[in-house]
């Protein structure tokens, strides 16, 4: 499992729409969007996405769950990649590929890694 938290300026909805569009257009075989949820109340928003990609070479799926939270000034994006197992439970670091795409998208928009304290 791989994870990242990044922070940047903007709005939750604009950032979420950017992530959704870019994730579905990048790469030779973009992931499928399996689910999405949006909530906005009193200037605070949350968007949640679940992307998934099937890899024939491992006969397994990888997923990327993305949470976008914040208000109209600061936005936080958390990404968690999982999966990559398959035939004989071979792990090929495929969960990292979707996460790297997310990081690339966010860095292009000026987001930076946000270090969270482990609990």
Coordinates of N, CA and C in Angstrom, one line a residue:
X1 N 0.8 -1.2 0.0 CA 0.0 0.0 0.0 C 0.9 1.2 0.0
X2 N 0.5 2.2 -0.8 CA 1.2 3.5 -0.8 C 0.3 4.6 -0.6
X3 N 0.8 5.7 0.0 CA -0.1 6.8 0.3 C 0.6 8.1 0.3
X4 N -0.1 9.2 0.0 CA 0.4 10.6 0.0 C -0.6 11.6 0.4
X5 N -0.1 12.7 1.0 CA -1.0 13.8 1.3 C -0.3 15.0 0.7
X6 N -1.1 15.8 0.0 CA -0.5 17.0 -0.6 C -1.5 18.2 -0.3
X7 N -0.9 19.4 -0.2 CA -1.7 20.6 0.1 C -1.4 21.6 -1.0
X8 N -2.5 22.4 -1.2 CA -2.3 23.5 -2.2 C -3.5 24.5 -2.1
X9 N -3.4 25.5 -2.9 CA -4.5 26.5 -2.9 C -5.5 26.2 -4.0
X10 N -6.7 26.8 -3.8 CA -7.8 26.6 -4.7 C -9.1 26.2 -4.0
X11 N -10.0 25.6 -4.8 CA -11.2 25.1 -4.2 C -11.3 23.6 -4.3
X12 N -12.0 23.0 -3.4 CA -12.2 21.6 -3.4 C -12.8 21.1 -4.7
X13 N -13.9 21.7 -5.2 CA -14.6 21.3 -6.3 C -13.7 21.4 -7.6
X14 N -13.0 22.6 -7.8 CA -12.2 22.7 -8.9 C -11.0 21.7 -8.9
X15 N -10.4 21.5 -7.8 CA -9.4 20.5 -7.6 C -9.9 19.1 -7.9
X16 N -11.0 18.8 -7.4 CA -11.6 17.5 -7.6 C -11.9 17.2 -9.1
X17 N -12.5 18.2 -9.8 CA -12.8 18.1 -11.2 C -11.5 17.9 -12.0
X18 N -10.4 18.7 -11.6 CA -9.1 18.5 -12.3 C -8.6 17.1 -12.1
X19 N -8.6 16.6 -10.9 CA -8.1 15.3 -10.7 C -8.9 14.2 -11.5
X20 N -10.2 14.3 -11.4 CA -11.0 13.3 -12.2 C -10.7 13.4 -13.6
X21 N -10.7 14.6 -14.2 CA -10.4 14.7 -15.7 C -9.0 14.2 -16.0
X22 N -8.0 14.6 -15.3 CA -6.6 14.2 -15.6 C -6.4 12.7 -15.4
X23 N -6.9 12.2 -14.3 CA -6.7 10.7 -14.1 C -7.3 9.9 -15.2
X24 N -8.4 10.3 -15.7 CA -9.1 9.5 -16.7 C -8.5 9.7 -18.1
X25 N -7.6 10.7 -18.3 CA -7.0 11.0 -19.6 C -5.6 10.6 -19.7
X26 N -4.9 10.4 -18.6 CA -3.4 10.2 -18.7 C -3.1 8.7 -18.8
X27 N -2.0 8.5 -19.4 CA -1.4 7.1 -19.6 C -2.0 6.4 -20.8
X28 N -1.3 5.3 -21.1 CA -1.7 4.5 -22.2 C -3.1 3.8 -21.9
X29 N -3.2 3.4 -20.7 CA -4.5 2.7 -20.3 C -4.9 3.4 -19.0
X30 N -5.7 4.5 -19.1 CA -6.2 5.2 -17.9 C -7.0 4.3 -17.0
X31 N -7.1 4.6 -15.7 CA -7.9 3.8 -14.8 C -9.4 4.0 -15.1
X32 N -10.3 3.2 -14.6 CA -11.7 3.4 -14.5 C -12.1 4.1 -13.3
X33 N -13.1 5.0 -13.4 CA -13.6 5.6 -12.2 C -14.8 4.8 -11.7
X34 N -14.6 4.2 -10.5 CA -15.6 3.2 -9.9 C -16.6 3.9 -9.1
X35 N -16.3 5.0 -8.4 CA -17.2 5.7 -7.6 C -16.7 7.2 -7.3
X36 N -17.7 8.1 -7.1 CA -17.3 9.4 -6.7 C -18.4 10.0 -5.9
X37 N -18.0 10.9 -4.9 CA -18.9 11.5 -4.0 C -18.5 12.9 -3.8
X38 N -19.4 13.9 -3.7 CA -19.1 15.3 -3.5 C -20.1 15.8 -2.4
X39 N -19.5 16.6 -1.5 CA -20.3 17.2 -0.4 C -19.7 18.6 -0.2
X40 N -20.6 19.6 -0.2 CA -20.1 21.0 0.1 C -21.2 21.6 1.1
X41 N -20.7 22.2 2.2 CA -21.6 22.8 3.1 C -20.8 23.9 3.8
X42 N -21.4 25.1 3.9 CA -20.8 26.2 4.6 C -19.3 26.5 4.2
X43 N -19.1 26.4 2.9 CA -17.7 26.7 2.4 C -16.7 25.6 2.5
X44 N -17.1 24.5 3.1 CA -16.2 23.4 3.3 C -16.6 22.2 2.4
X45 N -15.7 21.7 1.7 CA -16.0 20.6 0.7 C -15.2 19.3 0.9
X46 N -15.8 18.3 0.4 CA -15.2 16.9 0.4 C -15.6 16.3 -0.9
X47 N -14.6 15.7 -1.6 CA -14.8 14.9 -2.7 C -14.0 13.6 -2.5
X48 N -14.6 12.5 -3.0 CA -14.0 11.2 -2.8 C -14.1 10.4 -4.1
X49 N -13.0 9.9 -4.6 CA -12.9 9.1 -5.8 C -12.3 7.8 -5.6
X50 N -12.8 6.8 -6.3 CA -12.1 5.4 -6.3 C -11.9 5.1 -7.7
X51 N -10.6 5.0 -8.1 CA -10.1 4.6 -9.4 C -9.6 3.2 -9.3
X52 N -9.7 2.5 -10.5 CA -9.3 1.1 -10.5 C -8.7 0.8 -11.9
X53 N -7.7 0.0 -11.9 CA -7.1 -0.5 -13.2 C -6.8 -2.0 -13.0
X54 N -7.0 -2.7 -14.1 CA -6.7 -4.1 -14.2 C -5.4 -4.3 -15.0
X55 N -4.5 -5.1 -14.4 CA -3.3 -5.4 -15.1 C -3.3 -6.9 -15.5
X56 N -3.2 -7.1 -16.8 CA -3.2 -8.5 -17.2 C -2.0 -9.3 -16.8
X57 N -0.8 -8.6 -16.7 CA 0.4 -9.3 -16.4 C 0.4 -9.9 -15.0
X58 N -0.4 -9.3 -14.1 CA -0.4 -9.9 -12.8 C -1.8 -10.5 -12.5
X59 N -2.7 -10.4 -13.4 CA -4.1 -10.8 -13.3 C -4.7 -10.3 -12.0
X60 N -4.4 -9.0 -11.8 CA -4.9 -8.3 -10.6 C -5.3 -6.9 -10.8
X61 N -6.0 -6.4 -9.8 CA -6.5 -5.0 -9.9 C -5.7 -4.1 -8.9
X62 N -5.5 -2.9 -9.3 CA -5.0 -1.9 -8.3 C -6.1 -0.8 -8.2
X63 N -6.1 -0.2 -7.1 CA -7.0 0.9 -6.9 C -6.3 2.1 -6.3
X64 N -6.9 3.3 -6.5 CA -6.5 4.5 -5.9 C -7.7 5.2 -5.4
X65 N -7.7 5.4 -4.1 CA -8.7 6.2 -3.4 C -8.2 7.6 -3.1
X66 N -9.0 8.6 -3.6 CA -8.5 10.0 -3.5 C -9.6 10.8 -2.7
X67 N -9.1 11.4 -1.6 CA -10.0 12.3 -0.8 C -9.5 13.7 -1.0
X68 N -10.4 14.6 -1.4 CA -10.1 16.0 -1.6 C -10.9 16.8 -0.5
X69 N -10.2 17.5 0.4 CA -10.9 18.2 1.5 C -10.4 19.6 1.6
X70 N -11.2 20.5 2.1 CA -10.8 21.9 2.4 C -11.9 22.9 2.2
X71 N -11.4 24.1 2.1 CA -12.3 25.2 1.9 C -11.9 26.0 0.6
X72 N -12.3 27.2 0.4 CA -11.9 28.0 -0.7 C -10.5 28.6 -0.7
X73 N -9.8 28.3 0.4 CA -8.4 28.8 0.5 C -7.3 27.7 0.5
X74 N -7.6 26.6 1.2 CA -6.6 25.5 1.3 C -7.3 24.2 1.0
X75 N -6.6 23.4 0.2 CA -7.1 22.1 -0.2 C -6.1 21.1 0.1
X76 N -6.6 20.0 0.6 CA -5.7 18.8 1.0 C -6.2 17.6 0.1
X77 N -5.2 16.9 -0.4 CA -5.5 15.7 -1.3 C -4.8 14.6 -0.7
X78 N -5.6 13.5 -0.3 CA -5.0 12.3 0.2 C -5.2 11.2 -0.8
X79 N -4.2 10.5 -1.1 CA -4.3 9.4 -2.0 C -3.8 8.1 -1.4
X80 N -4.5 7.0 -1.6 CA -4.1 5.7 -1.0 C -4.2 4.7 -2.2
X81 N -3.1 4.1 -2.6 CA -3.0 3.1 -3.6 C -3.0 1.7 -2.9
X82 N -3.7 0.8 -3.5 CA -3.8 -0.6 -2.9 C -3.9 -1.6 -4.1
X83 N -3.5 -2.8 -3.8 CA -3.7 -3.9 -4.7 C -2.4 -4.2 -5.3
X84 N -2.4 -4.8 -6.5 CA -1.2 -5.2 -7.2 C -0.9 -6.6 -7.2
X85 N -1.7 -7.3 -6.3 CA -1.5 -8.8 -6.2 C -2.2 -9.5 -7.4
X86 N -2.0 -10.7 -7.5 CA -2.6 -11.4 -8.6 C -2.1 -12.9 -8.6
X87 N -1.7 -13.4 -9.8 CA -1.2 -14.7 -9.9 C -0.1 -14.9 -8.9
X88 N -0.2 -15.9 -8.0 CA 0.7 -16.2 -7.0 C 1.1 -15.0 -6.1
X89 N 0.1 -14.1 -6.0 CA 0.2 -12.9 -5.2 C 1.5 -12.1 -5.5
X90 N 1.9 -12.1 -6.8 CA 3.1 -11.3 -7.2 C 2.7 -9.8 -7.0
X91 N 3.6 -9.1 -6.4 CA 3.4 -7.6 -6.3 C 4.4 -7.0 -7.2
X92 N 3.9 -6.1 -8.1 CA 4.7 -5.5 -9.1 C 4.7 -3.9 -8.9
X93 N 4.4 -3.5 -7.7 CA 4.3 -2.0 -7.4 C 3.4 -1.3 -8.3
X94 N 2.3 -2.0 -8.8 CA 1.3 -1.3 -9.6 C 0.5 -0.3 -8.9
X95 N 0.4 -0.4 -7.6 CA -0.4 0.6 -6.8 C 0.3 2.0 -6.8
X96 N 1.7 1.9 -7.0 CA 2.4 3.1 -7.0 C 2.2 3.9 -8.3
X97 N 1.9 3.2 -9.4 CA 1.7 3.9 -10.7 C 0.6 4.9 -10.7
X98 N -0.6 4.5 -10.2 CA -1.7 5.4 -10.1 C -1.4 6.6 -9.2
X99 N -0.7 6.3 -8.0 CA -0.4 7.3 -7.1 C 0.6 8.3 -7.7
X100 N 1.5 7.8 -8.5 CA 2.5 8.7 -9.1 C 1.8 9.6 -10.1
X101 N 0.8 9.1 -10.8 CA 0.0 10.0 -11.7 C -0.7 11.1 -11.0
X102 N -1.3 10.8 -9.8 CA -1.9 11.8 -9.0 C -0.9 12.8 -8.5
X103 N 0.2 12.4 -8.1 CA 1.3 13.3 -7.6 C 1.7 14.3 -8.7
X104 N 1.9 13.7 -9.9 CA 2.3 14.5 -11.1 C 1.2 15.6 -11.4
X105 N 0.0 15.2 -11.4 CA -1.1 16.1 -11.6 C -1.1 17.3 -10.6
X106 N -1.0 16.9 -9.3 CA -1.0 17.9 -8.3 C 0.2 18.9 -8.3
X107 N 1.4 18.3 -8.5 CA 2.6 19.1 -8.6 C 2.5 20.1 -9.7
X108 N 1.9 19.8 -10.8 CA 1.7 20.7 -12.0 C 0.9 21.9 -11.6
X109 N 0.0 21.7 -10.5 CA -0.9 22.8 -10.1 C -0.3 23.5 -8.8
X110 N 0.9 23.2 -8.5 CA 1.6 23.9 -7.4 C 1.4 23.2 -6.0
X111 N 0.8 22.0 -5.9 CA 0.6 21.4 -4.7 C 2.0 20.8 -4.2
X112 N 2.1 20.8 -2.9 CA 3.3 20.2 -2.2 C 3.0 19.1 -1.2
X113 N 3.9 18.3 -1.0 CA 3.7 17.2 -0.1 C 3.4 17.8 1.3
X114 N 2.4 17.3 2.0 CA 2.1 17.7 3.3 C 2.4 16.5 4.3
X115 N 3.3 16.8 5.2 CA 3.7 15.7 6.2 C 2.7 15.7 7.3
X116 N 2.1 14.6 7.5 CA 1.2 14.4 8.7 C 1.9 13.6 9.7
X117 N 1.6 13.9 11.0 CA 2.1 13.1 12.1 C 1.4 11.7 12.1
X118 N 2.2 10.7 12.3 CA 1.6 9.4 12.4 C 1.0 9.2 13.8
X119 N -0.2 8.6 13.9 CA -0.8 8.3 15.2 C -0.7 6.9 15.6

